[in-house]
Coordinates of C-alpha atoms in Angstrom, one line a residue:
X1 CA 13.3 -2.4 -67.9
X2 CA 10.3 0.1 -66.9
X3 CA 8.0 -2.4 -66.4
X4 CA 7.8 -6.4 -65.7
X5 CA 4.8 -8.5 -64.4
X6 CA 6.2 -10.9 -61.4
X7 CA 4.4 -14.8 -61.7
X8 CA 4.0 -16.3 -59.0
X9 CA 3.9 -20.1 -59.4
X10 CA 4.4 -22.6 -56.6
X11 CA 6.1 -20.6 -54.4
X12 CA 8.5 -18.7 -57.1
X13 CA 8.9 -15.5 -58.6
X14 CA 9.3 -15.4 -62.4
X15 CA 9.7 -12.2 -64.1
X16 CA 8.4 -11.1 -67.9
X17 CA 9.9 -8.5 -68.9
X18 CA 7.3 -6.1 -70.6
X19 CA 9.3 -4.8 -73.9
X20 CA 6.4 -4.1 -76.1
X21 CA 2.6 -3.5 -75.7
X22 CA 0.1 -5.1 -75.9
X23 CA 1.1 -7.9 -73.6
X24 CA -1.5 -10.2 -74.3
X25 CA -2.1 -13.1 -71.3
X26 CA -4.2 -16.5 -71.5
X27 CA -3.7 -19.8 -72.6
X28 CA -3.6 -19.9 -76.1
X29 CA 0.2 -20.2 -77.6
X30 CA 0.0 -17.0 -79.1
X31 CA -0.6 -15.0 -76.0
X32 CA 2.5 -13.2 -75.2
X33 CA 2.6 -14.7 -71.5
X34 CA 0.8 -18.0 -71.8
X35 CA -0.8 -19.8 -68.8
X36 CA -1.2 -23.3 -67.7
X37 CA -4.9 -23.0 -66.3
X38 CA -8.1 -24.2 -67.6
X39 CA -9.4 -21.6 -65.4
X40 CA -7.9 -18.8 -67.6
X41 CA -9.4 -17.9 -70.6
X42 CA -7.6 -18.5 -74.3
X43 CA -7.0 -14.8 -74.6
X44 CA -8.2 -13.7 -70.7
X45 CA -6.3 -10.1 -70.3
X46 CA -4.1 -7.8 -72.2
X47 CA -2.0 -5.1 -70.9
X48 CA -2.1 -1.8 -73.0
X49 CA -0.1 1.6 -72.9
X50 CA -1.2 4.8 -72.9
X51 CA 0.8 8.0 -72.5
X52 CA 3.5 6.3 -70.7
X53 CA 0.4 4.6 -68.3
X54 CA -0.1 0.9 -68.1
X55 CA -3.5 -0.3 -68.1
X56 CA -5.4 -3.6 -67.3
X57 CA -7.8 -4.8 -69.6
X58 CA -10.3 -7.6 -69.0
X59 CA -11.0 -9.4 -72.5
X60 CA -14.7 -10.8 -71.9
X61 CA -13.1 -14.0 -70.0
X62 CA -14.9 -16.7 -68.5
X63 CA -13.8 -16.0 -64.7
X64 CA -12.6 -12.3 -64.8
X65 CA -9.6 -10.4 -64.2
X66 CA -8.9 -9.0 -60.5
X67 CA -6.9 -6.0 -59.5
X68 CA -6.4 -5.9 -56.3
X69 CA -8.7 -8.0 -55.2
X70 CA -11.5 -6.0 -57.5
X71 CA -13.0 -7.7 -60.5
X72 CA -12.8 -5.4 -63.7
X73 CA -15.3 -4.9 -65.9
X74 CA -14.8 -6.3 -69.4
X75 CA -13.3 -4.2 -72.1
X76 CA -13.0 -1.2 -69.5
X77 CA -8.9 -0.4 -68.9
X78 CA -7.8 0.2 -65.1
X79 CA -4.4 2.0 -64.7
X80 CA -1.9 -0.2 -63.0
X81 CA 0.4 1.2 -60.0
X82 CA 3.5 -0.5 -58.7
X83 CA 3.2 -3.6 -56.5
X84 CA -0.6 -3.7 -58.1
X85 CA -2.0 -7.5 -57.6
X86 CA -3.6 -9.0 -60.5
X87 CA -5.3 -12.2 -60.5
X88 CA -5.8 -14.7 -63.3
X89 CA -8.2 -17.3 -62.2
X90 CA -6.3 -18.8 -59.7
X91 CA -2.7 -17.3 -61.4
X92 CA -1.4 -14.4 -59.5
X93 CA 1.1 -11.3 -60.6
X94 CA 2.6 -8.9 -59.4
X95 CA 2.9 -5.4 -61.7
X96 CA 6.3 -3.6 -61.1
X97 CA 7.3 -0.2 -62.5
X98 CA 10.8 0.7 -62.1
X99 CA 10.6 4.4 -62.5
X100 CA 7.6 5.0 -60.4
X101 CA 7.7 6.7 -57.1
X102 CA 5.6 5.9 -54.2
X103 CA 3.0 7.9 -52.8
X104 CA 4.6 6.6 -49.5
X105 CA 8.5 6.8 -50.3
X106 CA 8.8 4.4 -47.0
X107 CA 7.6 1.2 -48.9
X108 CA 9.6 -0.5 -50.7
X109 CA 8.1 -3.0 -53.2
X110 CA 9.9 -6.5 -53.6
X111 CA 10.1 -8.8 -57.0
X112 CA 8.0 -11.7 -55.3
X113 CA 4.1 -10.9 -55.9
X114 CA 2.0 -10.7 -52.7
X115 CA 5.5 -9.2 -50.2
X116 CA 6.2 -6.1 -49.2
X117 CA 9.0 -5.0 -47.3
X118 CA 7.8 -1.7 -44.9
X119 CA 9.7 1.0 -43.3
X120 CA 7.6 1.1 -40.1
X121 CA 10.6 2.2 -37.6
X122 CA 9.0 1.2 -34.6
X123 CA 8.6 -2.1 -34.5
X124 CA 9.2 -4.1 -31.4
X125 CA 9.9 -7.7 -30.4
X126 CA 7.4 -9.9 -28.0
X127 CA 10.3 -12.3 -27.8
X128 CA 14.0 -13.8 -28.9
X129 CA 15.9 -16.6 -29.0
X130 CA 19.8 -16.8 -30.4
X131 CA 20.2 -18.7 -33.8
X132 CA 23.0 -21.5 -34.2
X133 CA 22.7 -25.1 -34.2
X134 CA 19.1 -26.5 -33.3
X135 CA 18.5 -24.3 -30.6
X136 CA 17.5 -25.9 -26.8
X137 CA 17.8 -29.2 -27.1
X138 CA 15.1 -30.1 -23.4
X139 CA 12.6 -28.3 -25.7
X140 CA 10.3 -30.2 -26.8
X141 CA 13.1 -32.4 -28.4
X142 CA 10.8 -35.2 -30.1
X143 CA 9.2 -32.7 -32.2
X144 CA 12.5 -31.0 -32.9
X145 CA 13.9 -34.4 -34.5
X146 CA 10.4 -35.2 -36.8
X147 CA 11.0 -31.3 -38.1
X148 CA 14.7 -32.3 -39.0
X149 CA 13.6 -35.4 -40.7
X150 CA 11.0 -34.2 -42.2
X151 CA 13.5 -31.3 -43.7
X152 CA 15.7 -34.2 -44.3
X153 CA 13.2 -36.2 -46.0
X154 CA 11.8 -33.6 -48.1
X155 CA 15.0 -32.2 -49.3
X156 CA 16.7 -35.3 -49.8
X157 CA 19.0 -35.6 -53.1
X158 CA 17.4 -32.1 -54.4
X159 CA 20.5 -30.2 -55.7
X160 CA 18.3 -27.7 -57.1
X161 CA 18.6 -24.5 -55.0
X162 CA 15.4 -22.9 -56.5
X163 CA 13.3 -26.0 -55.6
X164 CA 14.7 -26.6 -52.6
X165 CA 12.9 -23.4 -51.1
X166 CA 9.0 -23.8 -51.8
X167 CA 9.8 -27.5 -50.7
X168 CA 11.0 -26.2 -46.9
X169 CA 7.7 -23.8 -47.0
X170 CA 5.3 -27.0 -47.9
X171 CA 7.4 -28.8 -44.6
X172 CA 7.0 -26.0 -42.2
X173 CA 3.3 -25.8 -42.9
X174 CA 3.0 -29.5 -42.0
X175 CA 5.2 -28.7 -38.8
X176 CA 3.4 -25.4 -37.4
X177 CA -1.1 -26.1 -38.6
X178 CA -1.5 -22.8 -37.4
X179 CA 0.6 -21.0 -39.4
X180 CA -1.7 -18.9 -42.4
X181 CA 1.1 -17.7 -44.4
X182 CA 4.8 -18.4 -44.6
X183 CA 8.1 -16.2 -46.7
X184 CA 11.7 -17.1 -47.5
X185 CA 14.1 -14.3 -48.4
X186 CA 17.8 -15.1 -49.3
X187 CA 20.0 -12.5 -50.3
X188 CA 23.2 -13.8 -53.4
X189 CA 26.4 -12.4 -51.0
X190 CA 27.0 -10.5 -48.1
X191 CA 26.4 -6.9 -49.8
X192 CA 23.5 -7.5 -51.4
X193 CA 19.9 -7.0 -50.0
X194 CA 17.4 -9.5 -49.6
X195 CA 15.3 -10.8 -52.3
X196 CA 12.0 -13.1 -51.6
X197 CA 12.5 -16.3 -52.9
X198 CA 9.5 -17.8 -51.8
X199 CA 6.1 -17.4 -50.4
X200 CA 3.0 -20.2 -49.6
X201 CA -0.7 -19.2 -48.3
X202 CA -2.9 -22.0 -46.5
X203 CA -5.9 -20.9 -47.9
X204 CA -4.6 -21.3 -52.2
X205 CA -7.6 -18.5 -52.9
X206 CA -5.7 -15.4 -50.4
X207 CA -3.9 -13.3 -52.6
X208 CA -3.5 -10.4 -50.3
X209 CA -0.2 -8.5 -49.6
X210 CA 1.8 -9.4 -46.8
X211 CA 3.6 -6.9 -45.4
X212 CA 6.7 -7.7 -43.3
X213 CA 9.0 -5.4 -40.9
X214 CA 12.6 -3.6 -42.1
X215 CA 12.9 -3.5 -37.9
X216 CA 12.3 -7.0 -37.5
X217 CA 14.2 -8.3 -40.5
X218 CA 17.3 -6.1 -39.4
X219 CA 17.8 -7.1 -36.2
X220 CA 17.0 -10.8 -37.1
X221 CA 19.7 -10.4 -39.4
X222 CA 22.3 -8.2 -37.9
X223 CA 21.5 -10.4 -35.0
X224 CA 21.8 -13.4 -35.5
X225 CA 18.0 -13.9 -33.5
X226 CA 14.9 -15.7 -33.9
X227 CA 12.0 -13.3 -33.2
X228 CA 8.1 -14.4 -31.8
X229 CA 5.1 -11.9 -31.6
X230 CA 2.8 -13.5 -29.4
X231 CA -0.3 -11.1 -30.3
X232 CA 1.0 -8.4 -33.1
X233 CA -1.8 -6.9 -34.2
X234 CA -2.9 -6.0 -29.9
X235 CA 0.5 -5.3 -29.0
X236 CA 0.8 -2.1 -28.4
X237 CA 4.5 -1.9 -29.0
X238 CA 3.7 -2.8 -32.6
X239 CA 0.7 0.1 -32.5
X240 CA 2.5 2.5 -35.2
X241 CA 3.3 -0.4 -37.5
X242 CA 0.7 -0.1 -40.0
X243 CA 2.5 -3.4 -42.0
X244 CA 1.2 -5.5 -38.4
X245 CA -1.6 -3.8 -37.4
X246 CA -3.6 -3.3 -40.6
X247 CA -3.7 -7.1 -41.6
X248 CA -4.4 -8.5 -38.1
X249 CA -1.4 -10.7 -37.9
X250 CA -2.1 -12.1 -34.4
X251 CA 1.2 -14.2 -34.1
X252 CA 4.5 -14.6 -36.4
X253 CA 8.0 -15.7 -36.0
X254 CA 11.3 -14.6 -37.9
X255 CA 14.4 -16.6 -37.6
X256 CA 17.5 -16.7 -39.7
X257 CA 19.1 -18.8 -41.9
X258 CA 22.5 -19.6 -41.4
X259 CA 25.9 -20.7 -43.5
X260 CA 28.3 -22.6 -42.7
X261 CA 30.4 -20.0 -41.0
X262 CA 26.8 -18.7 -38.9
X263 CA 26.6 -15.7 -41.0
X264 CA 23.0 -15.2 -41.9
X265 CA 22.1 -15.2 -45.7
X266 CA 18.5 -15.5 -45.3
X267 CA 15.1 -15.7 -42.6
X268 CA 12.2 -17.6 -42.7
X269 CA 9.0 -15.6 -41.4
X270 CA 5.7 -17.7 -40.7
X271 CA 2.5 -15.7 -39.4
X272 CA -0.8 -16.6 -38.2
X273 CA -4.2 -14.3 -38.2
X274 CA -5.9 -16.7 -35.9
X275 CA -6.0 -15.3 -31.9
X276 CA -6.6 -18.7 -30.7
X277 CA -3.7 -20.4 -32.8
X278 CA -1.0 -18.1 -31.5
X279 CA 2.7 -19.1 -31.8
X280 CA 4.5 -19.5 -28.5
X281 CA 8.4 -19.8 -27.0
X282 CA 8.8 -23.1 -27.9
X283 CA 7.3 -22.9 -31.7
X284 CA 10.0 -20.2 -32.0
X285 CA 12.5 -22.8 -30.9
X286 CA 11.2 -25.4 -33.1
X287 CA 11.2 -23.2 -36.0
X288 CA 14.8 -22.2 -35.2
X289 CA 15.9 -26.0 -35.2
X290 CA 13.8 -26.7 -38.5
X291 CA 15.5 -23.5 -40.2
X292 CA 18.9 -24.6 -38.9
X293 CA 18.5 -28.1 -40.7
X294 CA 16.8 -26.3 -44.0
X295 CA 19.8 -23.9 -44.3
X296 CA 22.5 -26.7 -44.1
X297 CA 20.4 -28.5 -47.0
X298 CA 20.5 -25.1 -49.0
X299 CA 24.0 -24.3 -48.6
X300 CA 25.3 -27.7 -48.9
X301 CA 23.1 -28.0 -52.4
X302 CA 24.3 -24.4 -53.1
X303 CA 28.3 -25.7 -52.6
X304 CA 27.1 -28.7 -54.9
X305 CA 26.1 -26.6 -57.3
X306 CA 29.4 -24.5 -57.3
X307 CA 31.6 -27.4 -57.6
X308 CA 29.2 -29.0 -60.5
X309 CA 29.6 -25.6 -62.2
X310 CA 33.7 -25.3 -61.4
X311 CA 34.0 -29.0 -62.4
X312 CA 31.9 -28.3 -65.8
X313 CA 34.1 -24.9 -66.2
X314 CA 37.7 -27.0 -65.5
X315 CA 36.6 -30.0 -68.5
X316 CA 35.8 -27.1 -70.7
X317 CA 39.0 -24.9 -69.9
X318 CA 40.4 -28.4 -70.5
X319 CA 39.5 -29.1 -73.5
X320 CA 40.1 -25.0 -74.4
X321 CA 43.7 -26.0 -73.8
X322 CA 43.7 -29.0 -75.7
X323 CA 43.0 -27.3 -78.9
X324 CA 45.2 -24.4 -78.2
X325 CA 47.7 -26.6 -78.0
X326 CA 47.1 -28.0 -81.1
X327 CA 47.3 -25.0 -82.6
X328 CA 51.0 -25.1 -81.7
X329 CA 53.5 -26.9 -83.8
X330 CA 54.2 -30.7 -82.7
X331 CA 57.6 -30.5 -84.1
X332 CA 59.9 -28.0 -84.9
X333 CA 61.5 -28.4 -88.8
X334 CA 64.7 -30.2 -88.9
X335 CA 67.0 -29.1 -91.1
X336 CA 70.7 -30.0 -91.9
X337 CA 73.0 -27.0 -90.3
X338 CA 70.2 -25.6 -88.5
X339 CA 68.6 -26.3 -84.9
X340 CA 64.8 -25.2 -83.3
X341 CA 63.3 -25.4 -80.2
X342 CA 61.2 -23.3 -78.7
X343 CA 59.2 -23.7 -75.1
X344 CA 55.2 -22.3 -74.2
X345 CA 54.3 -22.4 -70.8
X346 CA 50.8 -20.3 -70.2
X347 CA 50.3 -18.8 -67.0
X348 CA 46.6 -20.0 -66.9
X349 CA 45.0 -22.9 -68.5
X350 CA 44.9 -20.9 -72.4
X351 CA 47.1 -18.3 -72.9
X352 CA 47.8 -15.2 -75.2
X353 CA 51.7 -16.3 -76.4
X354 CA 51.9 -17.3 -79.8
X355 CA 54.8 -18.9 -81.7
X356 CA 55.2 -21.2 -85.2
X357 CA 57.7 -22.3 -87.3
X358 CA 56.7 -24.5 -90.3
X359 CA 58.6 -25.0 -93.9
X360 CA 56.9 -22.8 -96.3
X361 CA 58.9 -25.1 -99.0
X362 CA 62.3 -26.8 -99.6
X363 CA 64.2 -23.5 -99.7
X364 CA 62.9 -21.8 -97.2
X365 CA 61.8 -22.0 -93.2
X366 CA 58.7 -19.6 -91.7
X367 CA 59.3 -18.1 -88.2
X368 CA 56.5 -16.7 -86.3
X369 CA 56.6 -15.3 -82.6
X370 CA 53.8 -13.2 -80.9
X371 CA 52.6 -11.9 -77.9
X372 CA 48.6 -10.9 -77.8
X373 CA 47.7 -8.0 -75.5
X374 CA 45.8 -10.0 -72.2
X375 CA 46.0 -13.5 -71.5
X376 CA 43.4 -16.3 -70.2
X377 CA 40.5 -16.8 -72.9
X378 CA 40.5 -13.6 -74.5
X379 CA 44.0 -14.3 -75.8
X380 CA 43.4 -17.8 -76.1
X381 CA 41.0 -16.9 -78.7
X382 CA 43.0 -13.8 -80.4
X383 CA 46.1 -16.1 -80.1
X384 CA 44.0 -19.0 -82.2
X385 CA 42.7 -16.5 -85.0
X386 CA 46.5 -15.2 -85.3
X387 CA 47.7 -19.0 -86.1
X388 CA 44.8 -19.2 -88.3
X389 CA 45.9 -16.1 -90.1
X390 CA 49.3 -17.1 -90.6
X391 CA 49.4 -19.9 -91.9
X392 CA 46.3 -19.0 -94.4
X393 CA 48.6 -16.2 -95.9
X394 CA 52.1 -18.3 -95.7
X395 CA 50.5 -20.7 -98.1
X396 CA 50.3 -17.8 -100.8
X397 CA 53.3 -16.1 -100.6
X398 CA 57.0 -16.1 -98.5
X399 CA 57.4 -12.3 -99.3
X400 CA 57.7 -11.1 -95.4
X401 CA 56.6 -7.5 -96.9
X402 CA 53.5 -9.1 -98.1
X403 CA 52.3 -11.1 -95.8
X404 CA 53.0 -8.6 -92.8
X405 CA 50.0 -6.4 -94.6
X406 CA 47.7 -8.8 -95.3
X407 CA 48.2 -10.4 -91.3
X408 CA 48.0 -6.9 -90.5
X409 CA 44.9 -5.9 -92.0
X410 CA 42.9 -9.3 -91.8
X411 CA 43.6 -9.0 -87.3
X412 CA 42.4 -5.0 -87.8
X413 CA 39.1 -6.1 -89.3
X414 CA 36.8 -6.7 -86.7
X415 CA 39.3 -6.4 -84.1
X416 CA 38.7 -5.9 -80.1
X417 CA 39.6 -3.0 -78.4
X418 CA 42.3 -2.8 -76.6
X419 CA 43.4 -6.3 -78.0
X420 CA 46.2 -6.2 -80.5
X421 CA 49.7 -9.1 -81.1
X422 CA 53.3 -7.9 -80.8
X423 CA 54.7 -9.7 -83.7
X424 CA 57.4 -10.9 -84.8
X425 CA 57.4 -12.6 -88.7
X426 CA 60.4 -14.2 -89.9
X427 CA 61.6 -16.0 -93.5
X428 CA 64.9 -17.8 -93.6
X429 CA 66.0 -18.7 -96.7
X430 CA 68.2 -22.0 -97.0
X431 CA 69.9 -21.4 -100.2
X432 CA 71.0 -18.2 -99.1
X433 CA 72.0 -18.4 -95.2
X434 CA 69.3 -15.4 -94.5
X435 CA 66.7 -14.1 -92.1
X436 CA 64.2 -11.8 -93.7
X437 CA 62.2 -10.2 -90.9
X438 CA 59.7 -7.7 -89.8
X439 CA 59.1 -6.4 -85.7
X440 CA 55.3 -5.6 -85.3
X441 CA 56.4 -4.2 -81.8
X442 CA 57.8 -6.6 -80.1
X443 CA 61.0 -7.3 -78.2
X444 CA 64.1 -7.8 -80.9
X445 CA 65.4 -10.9 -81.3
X446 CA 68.8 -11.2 -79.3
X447 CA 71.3 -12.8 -81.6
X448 CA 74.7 -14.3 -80.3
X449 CA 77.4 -14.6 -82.5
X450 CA 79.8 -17.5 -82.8
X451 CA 82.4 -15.1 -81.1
X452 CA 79.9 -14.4 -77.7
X453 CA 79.2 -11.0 -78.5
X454 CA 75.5 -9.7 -78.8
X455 CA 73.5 -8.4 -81.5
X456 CA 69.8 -6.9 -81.5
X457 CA 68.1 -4.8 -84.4
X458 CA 67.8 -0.9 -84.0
X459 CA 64.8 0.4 -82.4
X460 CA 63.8 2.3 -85.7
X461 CA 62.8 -1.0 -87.6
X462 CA 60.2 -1.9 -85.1
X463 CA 56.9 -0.9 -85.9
X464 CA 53.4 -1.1 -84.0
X465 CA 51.5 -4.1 -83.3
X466 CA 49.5 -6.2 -85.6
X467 CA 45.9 -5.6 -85.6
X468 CA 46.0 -1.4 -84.6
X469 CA 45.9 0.0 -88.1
X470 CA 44.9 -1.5 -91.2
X471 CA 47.7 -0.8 -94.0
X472 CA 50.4 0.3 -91.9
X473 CA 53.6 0.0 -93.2
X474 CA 55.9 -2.1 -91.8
X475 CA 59.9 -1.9 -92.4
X476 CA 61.4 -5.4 -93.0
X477 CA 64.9 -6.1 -93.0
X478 CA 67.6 -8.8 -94.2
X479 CA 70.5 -9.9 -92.4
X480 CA 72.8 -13.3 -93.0
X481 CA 72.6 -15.9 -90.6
X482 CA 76.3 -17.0 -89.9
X483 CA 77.6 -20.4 -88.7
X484 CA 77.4 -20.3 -84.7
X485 CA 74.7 -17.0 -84.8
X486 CA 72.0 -17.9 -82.9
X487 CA 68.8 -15.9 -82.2
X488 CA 66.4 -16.1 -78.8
X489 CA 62.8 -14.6 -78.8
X490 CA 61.1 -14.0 -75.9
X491 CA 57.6 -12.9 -74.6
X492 CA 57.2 -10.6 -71.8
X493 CA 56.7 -13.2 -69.6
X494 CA 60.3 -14.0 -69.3
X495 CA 61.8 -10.5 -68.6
X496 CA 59.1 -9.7 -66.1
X497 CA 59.1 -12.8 -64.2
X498 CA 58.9 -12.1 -60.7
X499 CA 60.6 -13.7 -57.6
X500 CA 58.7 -13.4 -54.1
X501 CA 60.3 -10.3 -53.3
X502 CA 58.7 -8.6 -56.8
X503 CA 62.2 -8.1 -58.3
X504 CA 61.7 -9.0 -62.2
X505 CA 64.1 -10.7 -64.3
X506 CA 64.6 -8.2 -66.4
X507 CA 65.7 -8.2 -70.3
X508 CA 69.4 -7.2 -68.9
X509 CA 69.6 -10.7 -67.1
X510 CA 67.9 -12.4 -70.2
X511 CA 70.9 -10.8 -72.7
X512 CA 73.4 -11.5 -70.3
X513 CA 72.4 -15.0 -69.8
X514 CA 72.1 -16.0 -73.8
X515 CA 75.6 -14.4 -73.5
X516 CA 76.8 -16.6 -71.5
X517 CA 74.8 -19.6 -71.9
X518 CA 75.3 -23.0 -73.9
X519 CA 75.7 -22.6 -77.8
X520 CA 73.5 -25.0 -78.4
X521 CA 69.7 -23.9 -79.5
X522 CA 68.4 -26.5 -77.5
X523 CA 70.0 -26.3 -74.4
X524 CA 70.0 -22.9 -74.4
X525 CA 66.1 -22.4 -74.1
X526 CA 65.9 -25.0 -71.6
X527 CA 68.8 -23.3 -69.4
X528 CA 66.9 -20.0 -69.7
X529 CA 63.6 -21.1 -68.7
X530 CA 64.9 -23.1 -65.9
X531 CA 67.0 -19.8 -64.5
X532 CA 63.2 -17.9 -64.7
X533 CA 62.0 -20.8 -62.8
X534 CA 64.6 -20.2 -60.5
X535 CA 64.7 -16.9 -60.0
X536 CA 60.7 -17.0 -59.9
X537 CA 61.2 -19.3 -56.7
X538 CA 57.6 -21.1 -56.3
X539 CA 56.0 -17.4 -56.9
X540 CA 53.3 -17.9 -59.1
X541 CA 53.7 -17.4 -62.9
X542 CA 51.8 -13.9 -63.8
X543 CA 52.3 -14.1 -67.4
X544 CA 52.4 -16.9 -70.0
X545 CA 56.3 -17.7 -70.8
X546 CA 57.3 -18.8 -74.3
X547 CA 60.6 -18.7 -76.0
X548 CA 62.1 -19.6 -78.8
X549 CA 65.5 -19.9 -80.2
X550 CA 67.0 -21.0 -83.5
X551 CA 70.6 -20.8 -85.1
X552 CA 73.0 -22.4 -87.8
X553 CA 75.3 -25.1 -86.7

């Protein structure tokens, strides 16, 4: 978005996203940001464009709109800039525009009202101490341990991360009396920058811009250091940094925040404009022991968090599975002079293999075998509407031409890209000791006769996948199903198994294996998925493994 006002409300940064004009703000419920102040007016400001400009209007409230700290007359527009203040009564925003560019390229504007981050290249360090546990313990120790229970008090059973924050602020006020103003910046991971979390003034009615040091904050970070400025603003080390010097900080102190493996993902900065309340060596130490403590608490809730949200994630994946499953046939039909069995192991908790076999009536036996293009929860759910599909259309009709267009055309409607089923669509009639069947791109079936020699149909009956093009049509082909024939189906998943080395099963070992494996549709599959399970060797399964055989006794 171009534009966004930044709230700032106890100590966090909420963003509105400005989509449409006019943004109206007050406290009546049609206002398009409503606030929570009897001190705010029922419709108090608005925000107008005009030629691409954002303007601040007043709307003849009670207590007045402020813009940067100046009160606007009523009805009377003011142009907005980026990182403009503007106060509410006592509410407070920030006005960001994301395409603007800076009269002074070096500043750099951050999402948290009343912070900005400065480019002032020659800032310079009154003093440092080395982060990392709580610091020296033989200074002043008793105050040390009421900060940490005071942390420890105030942050006790808070698992929420955005909370916890403003709470440590409201702590380190009550630790350090002098301290005026106080900021928390925490950045999501290691390669991402710092984003202000936080902020808390002393005096509730300062809305001015604090302005904070790129030098400072880098070497704090890249450092691992807690930094003390005895007298900023007269230091004249800190003479060219106009973000010290211009608002008279007299003392401040900048430590990091620690994980659990001492890499900083955050500082605290506290600063004081009094000269007779300056910070000293053993405040910084202090403050290093209390932010040690506070950044345990945070990651510790932030961990918490994670394994709430992984534990919420496993139930659902859970119960994902549970339905997939369901999908699947409990039983296989059980017919005199035939045998079924077939075997779906996914390689995550849902998969993307799909397989069926249901009695369509007396006479006649549906088989249905398919592979969807990606695994996990995208083929979970392509893999469910398949089912769906099939048995929807089986109920109407046991013509294999038939129903290979309408499963074709119902998975090209609405379909994803890049998602399509190999598929494999089979009718065996009873009566008649046949197989009528259509390939949708998959692997042929491998059919062993009662005399051990192999069978698989000709590459020129196989057309493309279901769900590619809409009326595509498919060849389908009849063949008689002979005492002792018996014919395996397999997913990818099989023939690409891999052991530790990376060397794949292959669909040669699969062909030679049904050729020289049990007879027996049963034992068959359950040979050939224990030899992939052997060959894979405790090397992770990569794809979902299902296979199915069938044959006449």
């Amino acid at each position: 978005m171009a534009f966004r006002l930044v709230l700032l409300k106890e100590g966090q940064a909420i963003p509105y996203e400005l989509t449409a004009f006019p943004v109206r703000l007050g406290r009546h419920p049609d206002c398009t940001v409503q606030l929570d102040s009897n001190m705010v007016s029922r419709f108090h400001a608005q925000l107008i464009q005009e030629n691409g400009q954002v303007l601040l209007e007043d709307l003849g409230s009670g207590n007045g709109s402020f813009l940067n700290g100046k009160q606007l007359a009523a009805s009377t527009p003011a142009p907005l800039r980026n990182g403009d203040r503007i106060k509410l009564g006592p509410i407070k925003f920030r006005f960001e525009d994301d395409t603007a560019t800076d009269t002074d390229s070096s500043r750099v504007f951050s999402t948290l009202p009343g912070l900005e981050l400065k480019d002032d290249g020659t800032s310079t360090i009154m003093g440092a101490a080395a982060a990392g546990g709580y610091g020296l313990l033989d200074v002043r120790p008793e105050d040390k341990l009421k900060g940490i229970l005071k942390i420890n008090s105030a942050l006790a059973g808070t698992a929420d991360v955005r909370s916890m924050i403003p709470k440590v602020l409201d702590v380190l006020f009550e630790i350090f009396p002098q301290a005026d103003r106080g900021s928390i910046l925490i950045r999501e991971s290691e390669n991402k920058p710092l984003i202000p979390v936080a902020q808390k003034y002393r005096d509730t009615s300062n809305d001015e811009t604090v302005r904070m040091s790129r030098t400072i904050l880098d070497r704090v970070m890249n450092e691992k250091a807690g930094i003390l400025s005895a007298d900023a603003a007269s230091d004249a080390r800190f003479s060219a940094s106009e973000s010290i010097s211009s608002l008279t900080i007299h003392s401040m102190m900048c430590v990091p925040m620690l994980d659990h493996k001492e890499q900083p993902f955050g500082v605290i900065n506290l600063d004081t404009q009094n000269p007779m309340k300056r910070f000293t060596d053993d405040d910084l130490q202090l403050l290093l022991a209390v932010a040690s403590q506070a950044a345990n608490a945070y990651e510790n809730a932030r961990l918490l968090v994670a394994f709430m949200e992984k534990e919420k994630h496993d139930k659902e994946m859970q119960i994902a599975m549970n339905v997939q499953r369901a999908l699947l046939p409990k039983e296989l039909p059980k017919v005199d002079g035939y045998q079924f069995y077939a075997s779906y192991d996914a390689a995550q908790a849902v998969g993307g293999d799909y397989f069926d076999c249901f009695a369509i009536n007396e006479h006649k036996i549906c088989v249905s075998f398919g592979d969807v293009a990606g695994k996990g929860v995208p083929g979970a759910l392509i893999m469910s509407r398949m089912s769906s599909v099939v048995q929807n259309t089986m109920r109407f009709t046991d013509d294999v031409a038939v129903a290979i267009q309408h499963i074709n055309d119902h998975m090209c409607h609405n379909m994803v890209e890049g998602r399509f089923v190999t598929y494999i669509l089979g009718v065996i009639d009873l009566s008649t000791h046949t197989i009528t069947l259509t390939n949708a791109g998959h692997m042929s079936p491998i059919i062993k006769k009662a005399d051990g020699s192999i069978e698989e149909f000709t590459e020129d009956i196989i057309g493309i996948p279901v769900g590619i093009m809409s009326g595509y049509p498919y060849d389908v082909v009849q063949r008689r199903i002979d005492p002792g024939d018996v014919f395996t189906l397999i997913t990818d998943g099989v023939d690409e198994a891999m052991d530790p080395s990376g060397n794949l099963y292959s669909k040669e070992r699969v062909v030679n294996f049904v050729k020289a494996g049990p007879t027996d549709p049963e034992e068959l599959g359950k040979a050939l998925l224990q030899d992939v399970r052997s060959h894979a060797n405790g090397r992770a399964q990569n794809d979902d493994i299902t296979i199915m055989v069938f044959g006449r006794m």
